[in-house]
Amino acid sequence: MTAQQEPEPQFEAESALQELVSTGLERLTAEGVARRIWERDASLWKTDRAVQQEIRERLGWLTVANTMQERLQEIEGLVEAVRQDGYRYAVLLGMGGSSLCPEVLRLTFGVAPGYLDLFVLDTTDPDTIRAVEERIDLGKTLFIVASKSGETIETLSHFRYFWQRVSELGGEGGAHFIAITDPGTSLEQLAHDHRFRHVFANPPDIGGRYSALSFFGLVPGALIGVDIKQLLTRAQEAMSRCSASQPVADNPGLRLGAVLGALGTHGRDKITFVLSPAIASYGYWVEQLIAESTGKEGRGLLPVEGEALGAPSVYGNDRLFVYLRLEGDDNAALDEGLARLRTAGQPLVRFHLADRYDLGAQFFIWELATAVAGIFLQINAFDQPNVQESKDNTARLLERFRREGKLPELEPVISEGALRVYGRRMGEGKEGLDSYLQAFLDQVRPGDYIALMAYVRRSEVNESALQALRLRLRDRYRVATTLGYGPRFLHSTGQLHKGGPNNGVFIQITGDVKQDVPIPGESYTFGILKEAQALGDLFALSAHERRNIRIAIGGDLAAGLQALAQRLVPVEQQGDGQPSH
Ligand SMILES: O=P(O)(O)OC[C@H]1O[C@](O)(CO)[C@@H](O)[C@@H]1O
């Protein structure tokens, strides 16, 4: 069969890897996995009865596209009403699964004429909150409070802040707010108490990261003018291609799941996304899906998103590349870079997207494939047990702040210029900044990954400095790298960091807050909350004996990041893998 005739996704690899996947597909066929998934047979993942019950309550994503086709009127009614009332902006307050699909839609489709411009607020960074506020007109802004559980601290803090700001305008504050949440949550109650304009009660049998095609993705999408009916239709087409009546070999979700599962359990566990520029943000969503679903019980797949393509020499044999190629986009450099990687023997999965609405199909296919990969990994792909640890640490730290008026201050192991480093002592002769950082990075082994966790504003300047640092580390150590912004990544790769295999090397980066923002009704500010989250996560990483350091940059962040890149990977140590574009 040629690559063209092969059903999607196409999988290109050496014969040994092809065989692993064929064996995986045979297993899926023999065990009737397609049928059992649609029958919601939770024994596919776990034997424990209680866990099976929990899993059954998380499989609503399988058919939610059908359910939502029936609920379009409710969404359209809201959109028409707010447009008529002159609203021009929407700000989504939400984390992880409650925010990532809306962000992908905004970045992929833009804003249609006459619709609302959408800002997604998924951080406690005070500078970012102020920056969003500066770009909107409060009187013409609709706030979307999105939380499945209704309990998420970031989201509730944002609500308090913006509720107060809107109240200062006078008039009916509730007209500026809608909620998306599960039935019966405290957020639903809060919305009623504050007379929100509307509450979308989401089907409760869907976990956050599987909720793209539910109200969580669709309401914000409709507000910016995305044709959500079309998005759902593409998802439904994918659902029928993945139905139990299809041969497994033609089922894109199962095929992809078999590739992820079979290769992932044989050392190729760094799923490296290469995305056409117009759909590059899809990586944010799929990163959470894979990391939070699979990273637990010491196992897991690492999604690598946003890492620019490099020369073959910078990659180890732990990668699986995935190319989502959007027809008509600027793909030349990616085509070429990937052709070189194929020649070098790297395995590759390809999907062709005819247009941007094909993302509707991709949402569904990746949800199914991730669930199937979970069968290979023998984990529950629908919980996130280790996220709670960081949250609990943060709650304890905030309690202490309430009592004592301050957070604990860590003692730096090194303080040099604008950089302060916190971590374990590295032994004699490693007391200087360079020797210490070198000793820390000397722990990196093939098959590891380096995670940059930056508690700074996601501005263009910071992003390009951090991406440059990331590539320097990859090219020097030839390992996969990730870049996450805190606290956003806590709801994405954060689960895998603590619950997955102990092959991560973690660098937490913090910067000074320019101007803090209060949280009404609390003694702590957003700045304190962010610091408590950063510390809480650091403690959780240490409790799991993960290799970690914190680097605090004082003063000018851009200059500090540049200095840091040079100290972590001095020019003379830089690798040879120049990015191919
Ligand atoms: O929608 P919620 O309940 O606010 O949760 C937000 C995110 O937090 C998590 O529960 C944990 O990180 C994610 O699974 C979820 O997407």
Coordinates of C-alpha atoms and ligand atoms in Angstrom, one line a residue:
M1 CA 0.0 0.0 0.0
T2 CA 1.5 3.4 -0.9
A3 CA 1.4 6.3 1.6
Q4 CA -1.3 8.0 -0.4
Q5 CA -3.7 5.0 -0.4
E6 CA -3.2 4.3 3.3
P7 CA -6.1 5.5 5.4
E8 CA -5.4 8.4 7.8
P9 CA -3.3 8.8 9.8
Q10 CA -0.4 7.7 7.6
F11 CA 2.4 6.1 9.6
E12 CA 5.9 6.1 8.2
A13 CA 8.7 4.2 10.0
E14 CA 11.2 1.5 9.9
S15 CA 9.8 -2.0 9.7
A16 CA 10.6 -2.9 13.3
L17 CA 8.4 0.0 14.4
Q18 CA 5.7 -0.9 11.8
E19 CA 5.6 -4.3 13.3
L20 CA 5.1 -3.0 16.8
V21 CA 2.1 -1.1 15.5
S22 CA 0.7 -4.0 13.6
T23 CA 0.9 -6.2 16.7
G24 CA -0.9 -3.4 18.6
L25 CA -3.7 -3.2 16.0
E26 CA -4.1 -7.0 16.1
R27 CA -4.5 -6.7 19.8
L28 CA -7.1 -4.0 19.5
T29 CA -9.0 -6.2 17.0
A30 CA -8.7 -9.4 19.1
E31 CA -9.9 -7.6 22.2
G32 CA -12.8 -5.9 20.4
V33 CA -11.6 -2.5 21.6
A34 CA -13.6 -0.4 19.2
R35 CA -16.9 -2.0 20.1
R36 CA -16.1 -2.0 23.9
I37 CA -15.2 1.7 23.8
W38 CA -18.5 2.6 22.3
E39 CA -20.2 0.4 24.8
R40 CA -18.4 2.4 27.5
D41 CA -16.7 -0.7 28.9
A42 CA -14.4 0.7 31.6
S43 CA -12.7 -2.6 32.1
L44 CA -10.5 -1.7 29.1
W45 CA -8.5 0.6 31.5
K46 CA -8.8 -0.7 35.0
T47 CA -10.0 -3.8 36.9
D48 CA -11.1 -2.0 40.1
R49 CA -14.9 -1.7 40.2
A50 CA -15.0 1.7 41.8
V51 CA -12.5 3.1 39.3
Q52 CA -14.5 1.6 36.5
Q53 CA -17.5 3.5 37.7
E54 CA -15.5 6.7 37.7
I55 CA -14.3 6.0 34.2
R56 CA -17.9 5.4 32.9
E57 CA -18.8 8.8 34.2
R58 CA -16.1 10.3 32.1
L59 CA -16.9 9.0 28.6
G60 CA -19.5 11.5 27.5
W61 CA -17.1 13.0 25.0
L62 CA -17.7 10.0 22.7
T63 CA -21.1 11.4 21.7
V64 CA -21.1 15.0 22.8
A65 CA -20.9 16.3 19.3
N66 CA -24.3 14.7 18.6
T67 CA -25.7 16.2 21.8
M68 CA -24.4 19.6 21.0
Q69 CA -25.9 19.7 17.5
E70 CA -29.2 19.7 19.4
R71 CA -28.1 22.6 21.7
L72 CA -27.0 25.0 19.1
Q73 CA -30.0 27.3 19.5
E74 CA -29.1 27.9 23.1
I75 CA -25.7 29.1 22.1
E76 CA -26.8 31.1 19.1
G77 CA -29.5 32.8 21.3
L78 CA -26.8 34.1 23.6
V79 CA -24.5 35.2 20.8
E80 CA -27.2 37.2 19.1
A81 CA -28.3 38.8 22.4
V82 CA -24.9 40.0 23.4
R83 CA -24.2 41.3 19.9
Q84 CA -27.4 43.2 19.9
D85 CA -26.6 44.6 23.3
G86 CA -23.4 46.1 21.9
Y87 CA -20.8 43.8 23.5
R88 CA -17.5 43.9 21.8
Y89 CA -15.2 41.8 24.0
A90 CA -15.3 38.5 25.8
V91 CA -12.8 37.5 28.5
L92 CA -12.7 33.8 29.3
L93 CA -11.8 33.1 32.9
G94 CA -10.8 29.4 33.1
M95 CA -7.9 27.0 33.3
G96 CA -6.8 23.9 31.4
G97 CA -9.6 22.1 29.6
S98 CA -11.9 25.0 30.3
S99 CA -9.7 27.5 28.4
L100 CA -7.4 25.7 25.9
C101 CA -9.9 24.9 23.1
P102 CA -11.3 28.5 23.2
E103 CA -7.7 29.8 22.8
V104 CA -7.0 27.4 19.9
L105 CA -10.2 28.6 18.2
R106 CA -9.3 32.3 18.7
L107 CA -5.8 31.8 17.4
T108 CA -6.9 29.7 14.5
F109 CA -9.9 31.4 13.2
G110 CA -9.5 35.0 14.5
V111 CA -12.6 37.1 15.0
A112 CA -15.3 37.3 12.4
P113 CA -16.6 40.8 11.6
G114 CA -19.3 41.9 14.1
Y115 CA -18.4 39.3 16.6
L116 CA -16.7 39.6 20.0
D117 CA -13.0 39.7 20.4
L118 CA -11.9 37.0 22.9
F119 CA -9.2 37.1 25.5
V120 CA -8.4 34.0 27.4
L121 CA -7.2 34.6 30.9
D122 CA -5.6 31.5 32.3
T123 CA -2.9 32.9 34.6
T124 CA -2.5 34.5 38.0
D125 CA 0.3 36.7 36.7
P126 CA -0.8 40.3 37.7
D127 CA 0.9 41.9 34.7
T128 CA -1.1 39.8 32.4
I129 CA -4.3 40.5 34.1
R130 CA -3.7 44.2 33.9
A131 CA -2.7 43.9 30.3
V132 CA -6.0 42.2 29.4
E133 CA -7.9 44.9 31.3
E134 CA -6.1 47.6 29.4
R135 CA -7.2 46.1 26.1
I136 CA -10.9 45.9 26.8
D137 CA -13.7 48.3 27.5
L138 CA -15.3 46.9 30.6
G139 CA -18.8 48.3 29.8
K140 CA -18.7 46.3 26.5
T141 CA -17.2 43.1 27.8
L142 CA -18.8 39.7 28.5
F143 CA -17.0 37.6 31.1
I144 CA -17.2 33.8 30.6
V145 CA -16.6 32.0 33.9
A146 CA -15.7 28.5 32.8
S147 CA -15.1 25.7 35.2
K148 CA -16.3 22.2 35.2
S149 CA -15.8 21.7 39.0
G150 CA -16.7 25.3 39.8
E151 CA -13.9 25.3 42.4
T152 CA -10.7 26.3 40.6
I153 CA -8.9 29.0 42.6
E154 CA -7.5 30.9 39.6
T155 CA -11.0 31.2 38.0
L156 CA -12.8 32.2 41.1
S157 CA -10.2 34.8 41.9
H158 CA -10.5 36.2 38.4
F159 CA -14.3 36.3 38.9
R160 CA -14.0 38.2 42.2
Y161 CA -11.7 40.7 40.6
F162 CA -13.7 41.4 37.5
W163 CA -17.0 41.3 39.3
Q164 CA -15.8 44.2 41.5
R165 CA -14.5 46.1 38.5
V166 CA -17.8 45.7 36.6
S167 CA -19.8 46.6 39.8
E168 CA -17.9 49.9 39.9
L169 CA -19.6 50.8 36.6
G170 CA -23.0 50.7 38.3
G171 CA -26.0 48.9 36.7
E172 CA -26.7 45.2 36.4
G173 CA -23.3 43.5 36.8
G174 CA -24.8 40.0 36.1
A175 CA -25.5 41.1 32.5
H176 CA -21.8 41.0 31.9
F177 CA -21.3 37.4 33.0
I178 CA -22.1 33.9 31.9
A179 CA -21.0 30.6 33.3
I180 CA -20.2 27.3 31.8
T181 CA -20.1 24.6 34.5
D182 CA -21.5 21.2 35.5
P183 CA -25.0 21.1 36.9
G184 CA -25.1 21.5 40.7
T185 CA -21.7 23.1 41.2
S186 CA -21.1 26.0 43.6
L187 CA -20.3 28.1 40.5
E188 CA -23.8 27.4 39.2
Q189 CA -25.2 28.7 42.5
L190 CA -22.9 31.7 42.4
A191 CA -24.1 32.5 38.9
H192 CA -27.7 32.4 40.1
D193 CA -26.9 34.5 43.1
H194 CA -25.2 37.2 41.0
R195 CA -27.9 37.0 38.3
F196 CA -25.6 36.0 35.5
R197 CA -27.0 36.5 32.0
H198 CA -26.9 32.8 31.3
V199 CA -25.6 29.5 32.7
F200 CA -24.6 26.7 30.3
A201 CA -25.0 23.4 32.2
N202 CA -22.5 21.1 30.5
P203 CA -23.0 17.4 30.4
P204 CA -21.3 16.2 33.6
D205 CA -19.8 13.0 32.1
I206 CA -17.0 14.8 30.4
G207 CA -13.6 15.6 32.0
G208 CA -12.0 19.0 31.4
R209 CA -9.5 18.0 28.7
Y210 CA -12.1 16.1 26.8
S211 CA -14.5 19.0 26.7
A212 CA -13.5 20.8 23.5
L213 CA -16.7 19.8 21.6
S214 CA -19.0 20.7 24.5
F215 CA -20.2 24.1 25.7
F216 CA -16.7 24.8 27.0
G217 CA -15.2 25.0 23.5
L218 CA -18.3 25.9 21.5
V219 CA -19.7 28.9 23.4
P220 CA -16.5 30.9 23.2
G221 CA -16.1 29.7 19.6
A222 CA -19.5 31.0 18.6
L223 CA -18.9 34.3 20.3
I224 CA -15.9 35.0 18.0
G225 CA -18.0 33.9 15.0
V226 CA -16.7 30.3 14.4
D227 CA -19.2 28.2 12.5
I228 CA -19.6 25.7 15.3
K229 CA -22.1 23.6 13.4
Q230 CA -19.5 23.0 10.8
L231 CA -16.9 22.2 13.5
L232 CA -19.3 19.6 15.0
T233 CA -20.1 18.1 11.7
R234 CA -16.4 17.4 11.0
A235 CA -16.2 15.8 14.4
Q236 CA -19.3 13.7 13.7
E237 CA -17.7 12.6 10.4
A238 CA -14.6 11.5 12.4
M239 CA -16.9 9.7 14.8
S240 CA -18.4 7.6 12.1
R241 CA -14.9 6.8 10.7
C242 CA -14.1 5.6 14.2
S243 CA -17.3 3.6 14.7
A244 CA -17.2 0.0 15.9
S245 CA -18.5 -1.2 12.5
Q246 CA -15.3 0.1 10.8
P247 CA -12.3 -2.3 10.4
V248 CA -9.7 -1.3 13.0
A249 CA -7.2 -0.6 10.2
D250 CA -9.6 2.1 8.8
N251 CA -10.3 3.6 12.2
P252 CA -8.2 6.8 12.6
G253 CA -8.6 6.9 16.4
L254 CA -7.6 3.3 16.9
R255 CA -4.8 3.5 14.4
L256 CA -3.4 6.6 16.0
G257 CA -3.9 5.1 19.5
A258 CA -2.0 2.0 18.5
V259 CA 0.9 4.0 17.2
L260 CA 1.0 6.1 20.4
G261 CA 0.6 3.1 22.7
A262 CA 2.9 0.7 20.9
L263 CA 5.7 3.1 20.4
G264 CA 5.2 4.8 23.7
T265 CA 5.6 1.6 25.6
H266 CA 8.8 0.9 23.6
G267 CA 10.8 4.0 24.4
R268 CA 9.4 6.4 21.8
D269 CA 7.4 8.3 24.3
K270 CA 8.1 12.0 23.3
I271 CA 5.2 12.8 20.9
T272 CA 6.7 15.8 19.0
F273 CA 4.1 17.9 17.2
V274 CA 4.9 19.7 14.0
L275 CA 1.9 21.8 13.0
S276 CA 1.2 24.0 10.0
P277 CA 1.6 27.7 11.1
A278 CA -2.2 28.5 10.9
I279 CA -3.1 25.6 13.3
A280 CA 0.0 25.8 15.5
S281 CA -2.0 26.6 18.6
Y282 CA -3.7 23.2 18.4
G283 CA -0.6 22.0 20.2
Y284 CA -1.7 23.8 23.4
W285 CA -4.9 21.7 23.6
V286 CA -3.4 18.4 22.6
E287 CA -0.6 18.9 25.0
Q288 CA -3.0 18.9 28.0
L289 CA -5.0 16.0 26.6
I290 CA -1.9 13.7 26.3
A291 CA 0.0 14.8 29.4
E292 CA -2.8 14.9 31.9
S293 CA -4.4 11.7 30.5
T294 CA -1.3 9.5 30.3
G295 CA 1.2 10.9 32.8
K296 CA 0.5 8.8 36.0
E297 CA 1.6 5.7 37.9
G298 CA 5.2 6.3 36.7
R299 CA 4.2 5.9 33.1
G300 CA 3.2 8.4 30.4
L301 CA 3.7 10.1 27.0
L302 CA 5.4 13.5 26.9
P303 CA 3.7 15.8 24.3
V304 CA 6.3 18.1 22.9
E305 CA 4.6 21.2 21.4
G306 CA 6.1 24.4 20.1
E307 CA 9.7 23.0 19.8
A308 CA 11.0 24.3 16.4
L309 CA 12.2 21.6 14.0
G310 CA 15.9 20.9 14.2
A311 CA 18.5 19.0 12.3
P312 CA 18.4 15.1 12.7
S313 CA 21.4 15.2 14.9
V314 CA 19.6 16.9 17.8
Y315 CA 17.1 14.1 18.3
G316 CA 17.5 10.9 20.3
N317 CA 15.6 7.7 19.6
D318 CA 12.8 8.5 21.9
R319 CA 10.7 10.6 19.5
L320 CA 7.6 10.1 17.5
F321 CA 6.9 13.0 15.2
V322 CA 3.3 14.0 14.4
Y323 CA 2.6 16.3 11.4
L324 CA -0.7 18.0 11.1
R325 CA -0.4 19.5 7.6
L326 CA -3.0 22.1 6.7
E327 CA -3.6 22.3 2.9
G328 CA -2.5 25.6 1.4
D329 CA -0.5 26.7 4.4
D330 CA 3.1 27.7 4.5
N331 CA 4.4 24.2 4.8
A332 CA 7.6 24.1 2.7
A333 CA 10.1 24.3 5.6
L334 CA 8.2 21.7 7.6
D335 CA 7.9 19.3 4.7
E336 CA 11.6 19.6 4.1
G337 CA 12.6 19.3 7.8
L338 CA 10.5 16.2 8.2
A339 CA 11.8 14.6 5.0
R340 CA 15.3 14.9 6.5
L341 CA 14.1 13.3 9.8
R342 CA 12.5 10.5 7.9
T343 CA 15.7 9.8 6.0
A344 CA 17.4 9.7 9.4
G345 CA 15.0 7.0 10.5
Q346 CA 12.6 9.0 12.7
P347 CA 9.0 7.7 12.8
L348 CA 6.3 10.0 11.6
V349 CA 2.5 10.2 11.8
R350 CA 0.8 12.4 9.2
F351 CA -2.7 13.9 9.0
H352 CA -3.9 16.1 6.1
L353 CA -6.3 18.8 7.0
A354 CA -8.3 20.2 4.1
D355 CA -9.2 23.4 6.0
R356 CA -9.2 24.7 9.5
Y357 CA -12.6 23.2 10.3
D358 CA -10.9 19.8 10.1
L359 CA -9.7 20.6 13.6
G360 CA -13.2 19.4 14.6
A361 CA -12.2 15.9 13.5
Q362 CA -8.8 16.2 15.1
F363 CA -10.3 17.0 18.5
F364 CA -12.3 13.8 18.4
I365 CA -9.6 11.6 16.9
W366 CA -7.0 12.6 19.5
E367 CA -9.4 12.1 22.3
L368 CA -10.1 8.6 21.2
A369 CA -6.4 7.9 20.4
T370 CA -5.4 9.1 23.8
A371 CA -7.9 6.9 25.5
V372 CA -6.6 3.9 23.4
A373 CA -3.0 4.8 24.3
G374 CA -4.2 4.6 27.9
I375 CA -5.1 1.0 27.4
F376 CA -1.6 0.2 26.3
L377 CA -0.2 2.0 29.3
Q378 CA -2.7 0.3 31.6
I379 CA -3.6 3.6 33.2
N380 CA -6.9 5.4 33.9
A381 CA -6.8 8.0 31.1
F382 CA -9.5 10.1 32.8
D383 CA -8.2 11.2 36.1
Q384 CA -5.4 13.6 37.3
P385 CA -4.4 12.4 40.7
N386 CA -1.1 14.3 41.1
V387 CA -2.4 17.8 40.1
Q388 CA -4.0 17.9 43.5
E389 CA -0.7 17.7 45.3
S390 CA 0.5 21.1 44.1
K391 CA -3.0 22.5 44.7
D392 CA -2.9 21.3 48.3
N393 CA 0.6 22.7 48.9
T394 CA -0.6 26.1 47.5
A395 CA -3.6 26.0 49.8
R396 CA -1.4 25.4 52.8
L397 CA 1.0 28.2 51.8
L398 CA -2.0 30.6 51.4
E399 CA -3.3 29.6 54.8
R400 CA 0.1 30.4 56.2
F401 CA 0.0 33.8 54.4
R402 CA -3.4 34.5 56.0
R403 CA -2.0 33.7 59.4
E404 CA 1.5 35.3 59.2
G405 CA 1.2 37.8 56.4
K406 CA 4.0 36.3 54.4
L407 CA 5.0 33.2 52.5
P408 CA 8.1 31.2 53.5
E409 CA 11.3 32.6 52.0
L410 CA 13.6 30.0 50.5
E411 CA 17.3 30.4 51.0
P412 CA 19.2 30.6 47.6
V413 CA 22.1 28.3 47.1
I414 CA 23.7 30.9 44.8
S415 CA 23.0 34.6 44.2
E416 CA 24.9 36.3 41.5
G417 CA 23.9 39.5 39.8
A418 CA 20.3 39.4 38.9
L419 CA 20.1 35.6 39.2
R420 CA 19.2 33.7 42.4
V421 CA 19.3 29.9 42.3
Y422 CA 17.4 27.6 44.6
G423 CA 17.9 23.9 44.8
R424 CA 19.9 21.1 46.3
R425 CA 23.6 21.7 47.0
M426 CA 25.7 20.1 44.3
G427 CA 28.8 19.3 46.3
E428 CA 32.2 20.7 46.6
G429 CA 33.5 23.0 43.9
K430 CA 30.0 23.6 42.6
E431 CA 29.4 26.8 44.6
G432 CA 29.7 29.2 41.7
L433 CA 26.8 29.9 39.4
D434 CA 28.4 28.3 36.3
S435 CA 29.7 25.2 38.0
Y436 CA 26.4 24.7 39.8
L437 CA 24.3 25.0 36.7
Q438 CA 26.7 22.7 34.8
A439 CA 26.5 20.1 37.6
F440 CA 22.7 20.4 37.6
L441 CA 22.5 19.8 33.8
D442 CA 25.1 17.1 33.9
Q443 CA 22.3 15.0 35.4
V444 CA 20.5 15.0 32.0
R445 CA 20.6 11.6 30.4
P446 CA 19.4 10.3 27.0
G447 CA 15.7 9.8 27.1
D448 CA 15.2 12.6 29.6
Y449 CA 13.4 15.8 28.9
I450 CA 14.0 19.3 30.2
A451 CA 11.0 21.3 31.3
L452 CA 11.1 25.1 31.5
M453 CA 8.4 26.3 33.8
A454 CA 8.2 30.1 33.5
Y455 CA 6.1 32.1 36.0
V456 CA 6.2 35.2 33.8
R457 CA 4.0 37.1 31.4
R458 CA 3.5 35.3 28.1
S459 CA 4.6 38.3 26.1
E460 CA 6.2 38.0 22.6
V461 CA 9.5 39.1 24.0
N462 CA 9.5 36.6 26.9
E463 CA 8.3 33.9 24.5
S464 CA 11.1 34.4 22.1
A465 CA 13.8 34.5 24.8
L466 CA 12.4 31.3 26.4
Q467 CA 12.1 29.5 23.1
A468 CA 15.7 30.4 22.3
L469 CA 16.8 29.1 25.7
R470 CA 14.8 25.9 25.1
L471 CA 16.5 25.3 21.7
R472 CA 19.9 25.9 23.2
L473 CA 19.2 23.2 25.8
R474 CA 17.8 20.8 23.3
D475 CA 20.7 21.2 20.9
R476 CA 23.3 20.9 23.6
Y477 CA 21.8 17.9 25.5
R478 CA 19.9 16.3 22.6
V479 CA 16.8 15.7 24.7
A480 CA 13.2 16.8 24.3
T481 CA 12.2 20.1 25.8
T482 CA 9.0 21.7 26.9
L483 CA 8.0 25.2 27.8
G484 CA 5.1 25.9 30.1
Y485 CA 3.9 29.1 31.7
G486 CA 2.9 28.9 35.4
P487 CA 0.3 28.4 36.6
R488 CA -1.2 27.4 33.2
F489 CA 0.9 24.3 32.7
L490 CA -0.1 23.0 36.2
H491 CA -3.3 22.0 34.5
S492 CA -1.6 20.5 31.5
T493 CA 1.9 18.9 31.7
G494 CA 1.9 19.4 35.5
Q495 CA 0.2 16.0 36.0
L496 CA 2.9 14.2 34.0
H497 CA 5.7 16.1 35.7
K498 CA 4.8 14.5 39.0
G499 CA 2.9 11.4 38.1
G500 CA 4.8 10.3 35.0
P501 CA 8.2 8.6 34.7
N502 CA 11.1 10.2 36.6
N503 CA 12.8 11.4 33.4
G504 CA 12.1 15.1 33.7
V505 CA 14.7 17.8 34.6
F506 CA 12.8 20.8 35.8
I507 CA 13.9 24.5 35.6
Q508 CA 11.4 26.9 37.3
I509 CA 11.9 30.5 36.3
T510 CA 10.4 33.4 38.1
G511 CA 10.5 37.1 37.6
D512 CA 9.5 40.3 39.5
V513 CA 5.9 41.4 39.3
K514 CA 5.7 45.0 38.0
Q515 CA 2.5 45.9 39.7
D516 CA 0.4 43.6 41.8
V517 CA -3.3 43.2 41.6
P518 CA -5.6 42.6 44.6
I519 CA -8.1 39.8 45.0
P520 CA -11.2 41.2 46.5
G521 CA -12.2 39.6 49.8
E522 CA -8.7 38.0 50.3
S523 CA -5.7 39.1 52.2
Y524 CA -3.4 37.9 49.5
T525 CA -2.9 39.3 46.0
F526 CA -2.6 37.7 42.6
G527 CA 1.2 38.1 42.9
I528 CA 1.1 36.1 46.2
L529 CA -1.2 33.5 44.7
K530 CA 1.2 33.0 41.8
E531 CA 4.2 32.7 44.1
A532 CA 2.3 30.2 46.3
Q533 CA 1.5 28.2 43.2
A534 CA 5.1 28.2 42.0
L535 CA 6.4 27.2 45.5
G536 CA 3.6 24.6 45.9
D537 CA 4.6 22.9 42.6
L538 CA 8.3 23.0 43.5
F539 CA 7.6 21.2 46.8
A540 CA 5.5 18.6 45.0
L541 CA 8.3 18.0 42.4
S542 CA 10.8 17.6 45.3
A543 CA 8.4 15.2 47.1
H544 CA 8.5 13.1 44.0
E545 CA 12.3 13.3 43.9
R546 CA 12.3 15.1 40.5
R547 CA 15.5 16.9 39.6
N548 CA 14.6 20.6 39.9
I549 CA 15.9 24.1 40.4
R550 CA 14.3 27.4 40.7
I551 CA 16.0 30.5 39.1
A552 CA 14.6 33.9 40.1
I553 CA 15.4 36.7 37.8
G554 CA 15.5 40.1 39.5
G555 CA 14.9 43.4 37.6
D556 CA 14.8 43.4 33.8
L557 CA 13.4 40.1 32.7
A558 CA 14.5 40.2 29.1
A559 CA 18.1 40.9 30.0
G560 CA 17.9 38.2 32.8
L561 CA 16.6 35.6 30.4
Q562 CA 19.4 36.3 28.0
A563 CA 22.0 36.1 30.7
L564 CA 20.5 32.9 31.9
A565 CA 20.7 31.3 28.4
Q566 CA 24.3 32.1 28.3
R567 CA 25.0 30.7 31.8
L568 CA 23.0 27.5 31.2
V569 CA 24.5 26.8 27.8
P570 CA 27.6 28.9 27.1
V571 CA 28.3 29.7 23.5
E572 CA 31.2 27.4 23.3
Q573 CA 29.0 24.5 24.4
Q574 CA 26.2 25.1 21.9
G575 CA 25.1 22.1 19.9
D576 CA 25.3 21.7 16.1
G577 CA 21.6 21.4 15.5
Q578 CA 20.6 24.5 13.8
P579 CA 16.9 24.9 13.5
S580 CA 15.8 24.2 9.9
H581 CA 13.7 27.3 9.7
Ligands
LIG1 O1 -12.7 23.2 34.7 P1 -12.1 23.2 36.0 O2 -12.9 22.3 37.0 O3 -12.0 24.6 36.6 O4 -10.7 22.6 35.9 C1 -9.7 23.2 35.1 C2 -8.6 22.2 34.9 O5 -8.1 21.8 36.1 C3 -7.9 20.4 36.1 O6 -8.9 19.8 36.8 C4 -6.7 19.9 36.8 O7 -5.6 20.4 36.2 C5 -8.0 20.0 34.6 O8 -8.2 18.7 34.4 C6 -9.0 20.9 34.2 O9 -9.1 21.0 32.8

